[in-house]
PDB file of C-alpha atoms in Angstrom:
ATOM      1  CA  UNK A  11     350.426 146.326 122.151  1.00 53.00           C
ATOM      2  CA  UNK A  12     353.264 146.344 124.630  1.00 55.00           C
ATOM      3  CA  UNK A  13     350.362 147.822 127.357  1.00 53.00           C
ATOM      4  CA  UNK A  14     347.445 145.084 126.640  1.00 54.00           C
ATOM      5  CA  UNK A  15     350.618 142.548 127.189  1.00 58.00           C
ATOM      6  CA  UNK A  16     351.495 144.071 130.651  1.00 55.00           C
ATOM      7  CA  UNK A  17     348.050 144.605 131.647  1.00 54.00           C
ATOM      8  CA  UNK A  18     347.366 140.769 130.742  1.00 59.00           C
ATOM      9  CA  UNK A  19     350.545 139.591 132.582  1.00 59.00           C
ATOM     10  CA  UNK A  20     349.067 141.580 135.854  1.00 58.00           C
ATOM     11  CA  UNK A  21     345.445 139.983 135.636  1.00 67.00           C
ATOM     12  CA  UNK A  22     347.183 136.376 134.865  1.00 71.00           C
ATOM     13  CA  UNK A  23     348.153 136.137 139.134  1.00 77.00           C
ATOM     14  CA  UNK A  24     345.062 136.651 139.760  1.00 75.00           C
ATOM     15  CA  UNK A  25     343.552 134.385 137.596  1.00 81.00           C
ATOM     16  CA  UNK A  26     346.444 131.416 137.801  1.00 81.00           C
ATOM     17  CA  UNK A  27     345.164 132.178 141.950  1.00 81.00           C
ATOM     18  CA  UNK A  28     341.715 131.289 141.582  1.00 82.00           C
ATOM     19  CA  UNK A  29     342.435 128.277 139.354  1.00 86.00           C
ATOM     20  CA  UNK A  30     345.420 126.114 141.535  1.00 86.00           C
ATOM     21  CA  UNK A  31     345.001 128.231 145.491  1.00 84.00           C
ATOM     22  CA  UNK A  32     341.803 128.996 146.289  1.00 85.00           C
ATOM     23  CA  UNK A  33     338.319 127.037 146.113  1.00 84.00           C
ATOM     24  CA  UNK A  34     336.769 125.399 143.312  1.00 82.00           C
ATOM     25  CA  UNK A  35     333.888 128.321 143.869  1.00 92.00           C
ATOM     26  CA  UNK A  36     336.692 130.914 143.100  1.00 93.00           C
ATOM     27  CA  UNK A  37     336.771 130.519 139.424  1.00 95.00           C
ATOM     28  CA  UNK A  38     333.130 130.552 139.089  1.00 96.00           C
ATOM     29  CA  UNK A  39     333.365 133.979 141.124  1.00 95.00           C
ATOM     30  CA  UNK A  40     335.667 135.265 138.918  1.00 93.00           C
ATOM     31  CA  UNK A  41     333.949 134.059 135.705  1.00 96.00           C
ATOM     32  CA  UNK A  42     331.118 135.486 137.222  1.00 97.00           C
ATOM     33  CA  UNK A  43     332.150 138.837 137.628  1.00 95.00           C
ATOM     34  CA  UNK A  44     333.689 138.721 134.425  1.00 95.00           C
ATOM     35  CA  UNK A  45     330.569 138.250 132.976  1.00 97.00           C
ATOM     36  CA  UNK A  46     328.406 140.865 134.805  1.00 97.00           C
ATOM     37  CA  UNK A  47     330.965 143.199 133.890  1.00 95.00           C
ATOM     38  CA  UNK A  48     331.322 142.163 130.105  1.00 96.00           C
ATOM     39  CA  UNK A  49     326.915 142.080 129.997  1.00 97.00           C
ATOM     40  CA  UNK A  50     326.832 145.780 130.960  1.00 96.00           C
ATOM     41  CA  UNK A  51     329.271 146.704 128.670  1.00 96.00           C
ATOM     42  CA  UNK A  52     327.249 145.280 125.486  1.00 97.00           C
ATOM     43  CA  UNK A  53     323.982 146.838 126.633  1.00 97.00           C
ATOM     44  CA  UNK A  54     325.675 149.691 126.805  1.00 95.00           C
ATOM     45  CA  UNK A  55     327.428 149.694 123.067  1.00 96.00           C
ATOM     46  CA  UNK A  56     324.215 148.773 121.464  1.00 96.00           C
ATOM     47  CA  UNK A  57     322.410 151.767 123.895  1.00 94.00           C
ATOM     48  CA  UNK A  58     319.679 149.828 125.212  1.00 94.00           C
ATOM     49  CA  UNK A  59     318.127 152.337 127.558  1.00 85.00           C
ATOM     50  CA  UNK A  60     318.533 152.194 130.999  1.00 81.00           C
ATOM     51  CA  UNK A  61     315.517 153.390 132.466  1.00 73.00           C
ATOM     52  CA  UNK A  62     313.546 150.058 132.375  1.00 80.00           C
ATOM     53  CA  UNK A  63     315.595 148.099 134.403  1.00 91.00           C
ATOM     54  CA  UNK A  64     317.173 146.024 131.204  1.00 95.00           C
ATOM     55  CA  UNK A  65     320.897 146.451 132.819  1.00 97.00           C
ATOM     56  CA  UNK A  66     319.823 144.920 136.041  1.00 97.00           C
ATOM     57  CA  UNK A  67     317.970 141.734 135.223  1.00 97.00           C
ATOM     58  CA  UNK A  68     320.803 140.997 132.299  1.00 98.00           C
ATOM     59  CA  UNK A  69     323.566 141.771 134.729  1.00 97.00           C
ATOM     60  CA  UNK A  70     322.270 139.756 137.437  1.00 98.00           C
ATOM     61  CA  UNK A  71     321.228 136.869 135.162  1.00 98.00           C
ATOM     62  CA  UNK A  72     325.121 136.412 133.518  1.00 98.00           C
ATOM     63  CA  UNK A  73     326.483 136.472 137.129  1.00 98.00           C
ATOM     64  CA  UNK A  74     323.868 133.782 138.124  1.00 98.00           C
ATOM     65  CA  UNK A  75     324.704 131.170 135.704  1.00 98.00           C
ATOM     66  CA  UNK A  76     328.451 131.239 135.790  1.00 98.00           C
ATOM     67  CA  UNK A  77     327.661 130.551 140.168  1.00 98.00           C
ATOM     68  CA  UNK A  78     325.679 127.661 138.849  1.00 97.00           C
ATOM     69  CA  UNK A  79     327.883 125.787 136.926  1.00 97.00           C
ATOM     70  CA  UNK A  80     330.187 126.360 139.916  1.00 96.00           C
ATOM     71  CA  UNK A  81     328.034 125.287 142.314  1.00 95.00           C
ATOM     72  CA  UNK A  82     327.151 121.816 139.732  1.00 93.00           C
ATOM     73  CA  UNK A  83     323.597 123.299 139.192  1.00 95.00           C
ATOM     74  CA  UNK A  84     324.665 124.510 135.796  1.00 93.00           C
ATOM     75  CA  UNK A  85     322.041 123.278 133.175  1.00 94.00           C
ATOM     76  CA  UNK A  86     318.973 123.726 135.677  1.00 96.00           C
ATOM     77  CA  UNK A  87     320.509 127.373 136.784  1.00 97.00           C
ATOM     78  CA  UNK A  88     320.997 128.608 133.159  1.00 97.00           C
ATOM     79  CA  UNK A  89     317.194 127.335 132.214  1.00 97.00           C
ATOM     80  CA  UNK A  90     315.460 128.847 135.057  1.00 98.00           C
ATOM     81  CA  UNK A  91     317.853 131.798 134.750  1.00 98.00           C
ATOM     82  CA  UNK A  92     316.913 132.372 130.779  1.00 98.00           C
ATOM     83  CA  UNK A  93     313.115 131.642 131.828  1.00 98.00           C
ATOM     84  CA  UNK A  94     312.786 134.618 134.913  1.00 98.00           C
ATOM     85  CA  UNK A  95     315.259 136.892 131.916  1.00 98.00           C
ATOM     86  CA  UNK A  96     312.715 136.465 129.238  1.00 97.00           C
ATOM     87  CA  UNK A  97     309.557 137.162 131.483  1.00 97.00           C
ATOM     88  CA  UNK A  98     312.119 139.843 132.905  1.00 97.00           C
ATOM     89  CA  UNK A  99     312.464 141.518 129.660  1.00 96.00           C
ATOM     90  CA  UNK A 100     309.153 141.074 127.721  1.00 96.00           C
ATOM     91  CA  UNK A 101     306.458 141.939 130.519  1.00 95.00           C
ATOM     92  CA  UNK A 102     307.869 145.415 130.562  1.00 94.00           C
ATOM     93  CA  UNK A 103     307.736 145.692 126.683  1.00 94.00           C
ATOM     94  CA  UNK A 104     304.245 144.490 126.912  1.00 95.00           C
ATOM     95  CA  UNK A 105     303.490 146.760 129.094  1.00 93.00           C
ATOM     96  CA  UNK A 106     305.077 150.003 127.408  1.00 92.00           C
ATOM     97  CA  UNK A 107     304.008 148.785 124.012  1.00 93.00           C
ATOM     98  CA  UNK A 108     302.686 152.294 121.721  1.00 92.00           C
ATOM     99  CA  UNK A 109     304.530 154.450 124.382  1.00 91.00           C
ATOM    100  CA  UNK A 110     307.239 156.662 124.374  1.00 87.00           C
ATOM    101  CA  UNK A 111     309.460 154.276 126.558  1.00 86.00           C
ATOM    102  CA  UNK A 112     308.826 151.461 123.943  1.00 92.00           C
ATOM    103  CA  UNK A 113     311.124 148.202 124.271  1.00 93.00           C
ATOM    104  CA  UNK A 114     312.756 147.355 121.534  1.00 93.00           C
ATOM    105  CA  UNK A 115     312.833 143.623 120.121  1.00 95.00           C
ATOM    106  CA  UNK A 116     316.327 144.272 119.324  1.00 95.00           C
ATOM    107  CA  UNK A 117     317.295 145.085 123.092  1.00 96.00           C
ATOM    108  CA  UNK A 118     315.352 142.312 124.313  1.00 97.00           C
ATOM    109  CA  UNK A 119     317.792 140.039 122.154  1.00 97.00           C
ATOM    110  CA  UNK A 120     320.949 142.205 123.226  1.00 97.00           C
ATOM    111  CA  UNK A 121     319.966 141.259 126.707  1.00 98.00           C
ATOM    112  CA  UNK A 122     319.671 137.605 126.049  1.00 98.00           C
ATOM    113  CA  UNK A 123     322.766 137.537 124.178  1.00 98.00           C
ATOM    114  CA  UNK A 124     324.375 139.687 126.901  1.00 98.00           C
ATOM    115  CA  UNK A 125     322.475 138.069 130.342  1.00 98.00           C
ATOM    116  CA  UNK A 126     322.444 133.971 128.684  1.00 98.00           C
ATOM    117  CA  UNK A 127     324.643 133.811 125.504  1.00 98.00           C
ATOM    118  CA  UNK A 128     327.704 135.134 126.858  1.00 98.00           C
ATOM    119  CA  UNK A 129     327.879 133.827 130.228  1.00 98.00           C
ATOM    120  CA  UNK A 130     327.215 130.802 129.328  1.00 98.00           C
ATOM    121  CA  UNK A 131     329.908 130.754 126.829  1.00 98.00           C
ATOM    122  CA  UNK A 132     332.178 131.772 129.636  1.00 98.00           C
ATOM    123  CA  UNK A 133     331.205 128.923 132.093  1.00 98.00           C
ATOM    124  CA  UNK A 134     333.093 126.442 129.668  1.00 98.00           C
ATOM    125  CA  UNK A 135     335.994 127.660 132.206  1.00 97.00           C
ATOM    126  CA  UNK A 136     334.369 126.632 135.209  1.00 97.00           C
ATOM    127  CA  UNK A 137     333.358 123.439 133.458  1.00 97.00           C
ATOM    128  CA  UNK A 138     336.372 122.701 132.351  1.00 96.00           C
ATOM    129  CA  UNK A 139     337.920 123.394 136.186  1.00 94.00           C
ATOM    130  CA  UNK A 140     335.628 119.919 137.107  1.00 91.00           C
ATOM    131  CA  UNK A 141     337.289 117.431 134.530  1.00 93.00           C
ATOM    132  CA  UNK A 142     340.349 115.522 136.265  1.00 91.00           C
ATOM    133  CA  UNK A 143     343.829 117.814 135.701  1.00 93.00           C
ATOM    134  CA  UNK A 144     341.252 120.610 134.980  1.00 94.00           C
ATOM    135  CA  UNK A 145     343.359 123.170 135.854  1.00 94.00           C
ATOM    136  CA  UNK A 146     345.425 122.166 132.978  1.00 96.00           C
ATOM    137  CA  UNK A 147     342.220 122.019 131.258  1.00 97.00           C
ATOM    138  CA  UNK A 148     340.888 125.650 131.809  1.00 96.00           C
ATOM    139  CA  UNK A 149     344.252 127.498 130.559  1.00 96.00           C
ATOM    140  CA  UNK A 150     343.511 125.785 127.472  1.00 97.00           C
ATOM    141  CA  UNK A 151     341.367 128.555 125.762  1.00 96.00           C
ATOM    142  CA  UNK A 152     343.435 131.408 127.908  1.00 93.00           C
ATOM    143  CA  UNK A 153     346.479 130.334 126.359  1.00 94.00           C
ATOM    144  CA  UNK A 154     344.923 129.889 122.862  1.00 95.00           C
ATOM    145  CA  UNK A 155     343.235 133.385 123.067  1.00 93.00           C
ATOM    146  CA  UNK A 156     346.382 135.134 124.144  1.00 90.00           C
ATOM    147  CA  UNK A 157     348.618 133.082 121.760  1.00 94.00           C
ATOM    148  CA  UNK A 158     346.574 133.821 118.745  1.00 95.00           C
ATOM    149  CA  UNK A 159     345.924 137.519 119.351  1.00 91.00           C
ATOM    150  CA  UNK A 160     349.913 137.917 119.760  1.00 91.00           C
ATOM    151  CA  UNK A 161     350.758 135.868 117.262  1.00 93.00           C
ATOM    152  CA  UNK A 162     348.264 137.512 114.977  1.00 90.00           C
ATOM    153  CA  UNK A 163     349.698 141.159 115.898  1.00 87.00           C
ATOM    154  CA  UNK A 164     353.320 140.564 115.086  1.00 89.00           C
ATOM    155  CA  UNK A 165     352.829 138.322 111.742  1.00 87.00           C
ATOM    156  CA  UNK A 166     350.321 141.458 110.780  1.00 84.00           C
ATOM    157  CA  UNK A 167     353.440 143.830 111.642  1.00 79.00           C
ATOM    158  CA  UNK A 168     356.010 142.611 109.535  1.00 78.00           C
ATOM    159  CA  UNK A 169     354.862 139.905 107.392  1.00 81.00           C
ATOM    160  CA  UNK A 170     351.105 141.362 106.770  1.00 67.00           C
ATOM    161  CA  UNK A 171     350.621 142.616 102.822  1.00 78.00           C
ATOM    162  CA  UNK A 172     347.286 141.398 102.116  1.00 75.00           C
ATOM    163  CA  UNK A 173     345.133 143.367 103.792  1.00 80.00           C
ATOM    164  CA  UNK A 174     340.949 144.361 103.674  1.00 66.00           C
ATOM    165  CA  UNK A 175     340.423 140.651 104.083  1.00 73.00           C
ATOM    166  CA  UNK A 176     337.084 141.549 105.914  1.00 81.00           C
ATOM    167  CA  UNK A 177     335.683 145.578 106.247  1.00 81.00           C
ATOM    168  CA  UNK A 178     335.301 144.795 109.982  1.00 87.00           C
ATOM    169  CA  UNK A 179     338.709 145.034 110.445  1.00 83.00           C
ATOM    170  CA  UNK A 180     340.165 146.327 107.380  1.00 80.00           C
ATOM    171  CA  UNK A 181     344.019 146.908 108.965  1.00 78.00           C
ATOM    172  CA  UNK A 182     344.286 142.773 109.396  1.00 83.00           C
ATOM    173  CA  UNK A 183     346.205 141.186 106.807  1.00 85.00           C
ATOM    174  CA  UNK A 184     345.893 137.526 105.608  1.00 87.00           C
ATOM    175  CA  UNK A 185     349.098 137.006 106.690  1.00 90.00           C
ATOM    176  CA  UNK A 186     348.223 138.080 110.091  1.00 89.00           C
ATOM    177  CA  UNK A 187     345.083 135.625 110.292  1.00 91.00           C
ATOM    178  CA  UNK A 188     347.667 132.985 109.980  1.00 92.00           C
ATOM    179  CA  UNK A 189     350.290 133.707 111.842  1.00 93.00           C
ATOM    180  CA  UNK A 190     347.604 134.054 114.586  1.00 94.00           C
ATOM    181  CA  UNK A 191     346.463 130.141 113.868  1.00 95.00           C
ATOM    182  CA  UNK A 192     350.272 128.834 113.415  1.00 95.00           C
ATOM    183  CA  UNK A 193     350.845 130.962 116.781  1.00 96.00           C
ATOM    184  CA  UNK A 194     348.092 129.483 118.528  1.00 94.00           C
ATOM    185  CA  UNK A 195     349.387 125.429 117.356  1.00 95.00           C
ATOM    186  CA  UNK A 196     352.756 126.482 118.304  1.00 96.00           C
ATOM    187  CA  UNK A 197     352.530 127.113 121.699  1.00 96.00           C
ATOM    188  CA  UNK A 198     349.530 124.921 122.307  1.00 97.00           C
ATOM    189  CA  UNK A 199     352.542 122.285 121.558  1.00 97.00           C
ATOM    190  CA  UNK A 200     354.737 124.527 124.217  1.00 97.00           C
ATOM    191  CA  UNK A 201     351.924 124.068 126.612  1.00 97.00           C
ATOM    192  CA  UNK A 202     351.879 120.452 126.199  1.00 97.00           C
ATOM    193  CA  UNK A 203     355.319 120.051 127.164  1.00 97.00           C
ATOM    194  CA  UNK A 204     355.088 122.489 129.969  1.00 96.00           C
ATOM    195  CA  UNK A 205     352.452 120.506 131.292  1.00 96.00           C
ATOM    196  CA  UNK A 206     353.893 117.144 130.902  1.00 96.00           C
ATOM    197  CA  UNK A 207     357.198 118.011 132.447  1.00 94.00           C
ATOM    198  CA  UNK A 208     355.998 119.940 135.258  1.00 93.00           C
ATOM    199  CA  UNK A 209     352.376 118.182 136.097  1.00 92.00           C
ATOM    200  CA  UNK A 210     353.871 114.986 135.442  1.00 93.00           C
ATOM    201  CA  UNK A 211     350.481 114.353 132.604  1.00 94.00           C
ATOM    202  CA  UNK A 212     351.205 111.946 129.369  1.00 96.00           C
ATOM    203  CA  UNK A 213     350.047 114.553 126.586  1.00 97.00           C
ATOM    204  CA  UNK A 214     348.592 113.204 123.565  1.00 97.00           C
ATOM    205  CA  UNK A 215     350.825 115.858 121.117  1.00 97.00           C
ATOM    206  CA  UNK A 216     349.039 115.259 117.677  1.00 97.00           C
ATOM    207  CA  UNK A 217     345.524 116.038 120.049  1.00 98.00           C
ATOM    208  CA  UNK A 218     347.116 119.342 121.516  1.00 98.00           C
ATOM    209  CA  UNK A 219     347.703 120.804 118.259  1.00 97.00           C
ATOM    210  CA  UNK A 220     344.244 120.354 117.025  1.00 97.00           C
ATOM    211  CA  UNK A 221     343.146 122.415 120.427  1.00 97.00           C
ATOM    212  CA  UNK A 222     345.553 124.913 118.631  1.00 97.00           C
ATOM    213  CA  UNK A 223     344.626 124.761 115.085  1.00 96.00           C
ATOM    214  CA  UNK A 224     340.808 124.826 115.958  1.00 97.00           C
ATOM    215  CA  UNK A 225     341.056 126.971 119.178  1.00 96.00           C
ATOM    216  CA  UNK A 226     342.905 129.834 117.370  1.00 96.00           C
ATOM    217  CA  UNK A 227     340.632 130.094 114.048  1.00 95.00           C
ATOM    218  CA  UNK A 228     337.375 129.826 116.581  1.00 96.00           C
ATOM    219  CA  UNK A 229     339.588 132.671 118.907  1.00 96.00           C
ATOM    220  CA  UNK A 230     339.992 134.528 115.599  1.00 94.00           C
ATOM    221  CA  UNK A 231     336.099 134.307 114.460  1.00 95.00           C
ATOM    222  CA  UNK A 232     335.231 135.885 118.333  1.00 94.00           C
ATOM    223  CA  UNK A 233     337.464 138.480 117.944  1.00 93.00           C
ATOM    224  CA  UNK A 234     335.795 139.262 114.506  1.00 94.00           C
ATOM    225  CA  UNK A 235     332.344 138.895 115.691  1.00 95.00           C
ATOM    226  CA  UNK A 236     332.302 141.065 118.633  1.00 95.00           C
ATOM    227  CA  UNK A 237     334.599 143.572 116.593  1.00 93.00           C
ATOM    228  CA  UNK A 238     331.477 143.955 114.295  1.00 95.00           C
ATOM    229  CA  UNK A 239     328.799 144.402 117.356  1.00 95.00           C
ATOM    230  CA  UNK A 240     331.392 147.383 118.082  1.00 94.00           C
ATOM    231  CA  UNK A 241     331.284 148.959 114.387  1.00 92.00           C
ATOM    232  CA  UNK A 242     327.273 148.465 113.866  1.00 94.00           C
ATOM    233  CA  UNK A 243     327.407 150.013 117.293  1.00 95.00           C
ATOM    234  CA  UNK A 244     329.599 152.626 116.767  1.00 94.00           C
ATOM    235  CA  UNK A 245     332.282 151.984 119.330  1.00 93.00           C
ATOM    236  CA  UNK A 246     335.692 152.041 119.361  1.00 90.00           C
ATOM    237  CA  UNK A 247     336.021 150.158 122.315  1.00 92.00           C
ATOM    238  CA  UNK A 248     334.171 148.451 124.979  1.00 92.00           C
ATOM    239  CA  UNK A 249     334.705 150.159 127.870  1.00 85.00           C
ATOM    240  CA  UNK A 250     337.991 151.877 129.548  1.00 79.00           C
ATOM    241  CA  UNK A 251     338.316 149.349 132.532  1.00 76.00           C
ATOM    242  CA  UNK A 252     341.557 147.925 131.106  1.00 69.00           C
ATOM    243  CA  UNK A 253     344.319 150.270 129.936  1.00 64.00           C
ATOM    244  CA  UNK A 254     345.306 148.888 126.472  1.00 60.00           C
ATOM    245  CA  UNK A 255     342.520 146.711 126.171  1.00 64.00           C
ATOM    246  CA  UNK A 256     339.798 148.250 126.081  1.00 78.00           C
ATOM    247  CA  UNK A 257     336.581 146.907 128.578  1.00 88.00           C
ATOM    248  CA  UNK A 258     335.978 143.613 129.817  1.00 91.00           C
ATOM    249  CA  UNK A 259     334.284 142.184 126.917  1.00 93.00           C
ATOM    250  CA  UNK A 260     336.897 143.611 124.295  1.00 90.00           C
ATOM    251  CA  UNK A 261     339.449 141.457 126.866  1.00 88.00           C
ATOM    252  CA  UNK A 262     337.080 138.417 126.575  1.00 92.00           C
ATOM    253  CA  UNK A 263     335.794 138.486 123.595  1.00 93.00           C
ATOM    254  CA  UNK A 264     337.739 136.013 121.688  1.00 93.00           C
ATOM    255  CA  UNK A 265     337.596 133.808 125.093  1.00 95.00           C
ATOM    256  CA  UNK A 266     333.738 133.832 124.953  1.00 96.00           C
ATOM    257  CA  UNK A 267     334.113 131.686 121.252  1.00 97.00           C
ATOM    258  CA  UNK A 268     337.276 129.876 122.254  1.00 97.00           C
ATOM    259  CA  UNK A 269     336.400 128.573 125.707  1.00 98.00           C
ATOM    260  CA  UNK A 270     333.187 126.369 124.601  1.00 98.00           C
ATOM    261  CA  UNK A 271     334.777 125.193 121.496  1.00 97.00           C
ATOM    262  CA  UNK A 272     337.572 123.706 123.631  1.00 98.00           C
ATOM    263  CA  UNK A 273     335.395 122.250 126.257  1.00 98.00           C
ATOM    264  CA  UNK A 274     333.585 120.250 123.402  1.00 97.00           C
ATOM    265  CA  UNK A 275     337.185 119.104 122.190  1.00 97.00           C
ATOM    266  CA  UNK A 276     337.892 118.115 125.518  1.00 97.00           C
ATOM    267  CA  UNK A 277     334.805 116.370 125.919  1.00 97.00           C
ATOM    268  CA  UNK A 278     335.380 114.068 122.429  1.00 96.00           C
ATOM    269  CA  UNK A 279     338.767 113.790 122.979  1.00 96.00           C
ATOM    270  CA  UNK A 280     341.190 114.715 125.657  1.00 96.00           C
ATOM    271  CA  UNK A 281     344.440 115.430 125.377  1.00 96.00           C
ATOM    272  CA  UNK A 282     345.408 113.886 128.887  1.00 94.00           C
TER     273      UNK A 282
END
């Protein structure tokens, strides 16, 4: 635990860079990359083969919509992007159809998931980045991700005694679940402060800790969902890119649920 915290304070920089320094486009770089990076990683848990040129089309498409929405073109670039992905993907399995090098329905839909789903997930952060005090905005789902995973870890560690709440992760306690959502309201309230006193916003309070009490179950159902891709798949892990954490997807995973859940929260009703 103590390495995934250091590793995560080292990428923050980076990311806290691209959100207040450098150009709007920055974010949707990162995102972008984050995204690519994450795509390839999923293909390559659920072993779609890479001979057929699945990786490239999927990778290309999730770093193409994230630059949309930061260029504004977001809903036209993820339709045509989907559209070229889908002809991308199915020609070929037309094609090899009753031959050894069949394509699998079930890659096909990894790739989508991988190339569309998650991507566009992701791009709540650049969307977020365009409301007004959207840097404010965008931590939101970083801060309820991180929160909720701590949070979660330590009220597993010594409070945790009912445990084998779900097979996917058998070692997670009930306990632990809500410590992660009481973690996750807690410092969403911290952040509200931090925010008021230092950016000089008017927080709505009461609004902040429904981003927490909402953000940190959705957080909680990512991190469950893409923890049972892994175990269908076989994987311990997503990659080995970040010490401690695994790849870039096991990093983002709870992110990829939290971020669009928050953006529609912000959208209904914004907490400054």
């Amino acid at each position: 635990m103590a390495t995934r915290i250091i590793v995560g304070l080292a990428l923050g920089p980076a990311f806290l860079a691209a959100l207040f320094f450098l150009p709007p486009i920055a974010l949707a770089v990162l995102v972008a990359l984050i995204a690519g990076m994450a795509c390839f990683e999923l293909l390559r848990a659920a072993k779609v083969a890479h001979h057929n040129g699945m990786y490239i089309v999927s990778g290309l498409a999730a770093v193409l919509v994230p630059l949309g929405h930061g260029l504004g073109f977001g809903s036209w670039t993820t339709r045509a992007v989907a559209l070229l992905l889908m002809a991308a993907l199915f020609l070929p399995a037309l094609r090899r159809y009753g031959t050894s090098g069949e394509i699998r329905f079930e890659h096909i839909i990894v790739c989508l998931f991988g190339g569309i789903g998650v991507p566009l997930f992701l791009s709540a952060l650049v969307q977020l980045k365009r409301f007004d005090n959207g840097p404010f905005f965008v931590l939101l789902p970083v801060i309820c991700a991180f929160t909720t995973d701590i949070g979660a870890y330590f009220a597993g560690v010594f409070l945790g005694k009912h445990r084998g709440v779900t097979q996917v992760s058998p070692n997670k306690s009930l306990e632990g679940f809500a410590g992660g959502i009481l973690s996750g309201c807690l410092f969403m309230l911290v952040y509200g402060l931090l925010v008021q006193y230092f950016g000089g916003v008017a927080v709505k309070f009461p609004v902040m800790a429904l981003y927490g009490l909402l953000g940190s179950a959705v957080t909680e159902l990512g991190d469950l969902s893409f923890s049972l891709i892994k175990r269908q798949c076989g994987v311990k892990d997503y990659g080995t890119l970040l010490p401690g954490h695994g790849g870039m997807m096991d990093r983002f995973d709870s992110t990829t649920f939290a971020a669009p859940a928050l953006l529609l929260l912000v959208e209904i009703l914004p907490a400054f």
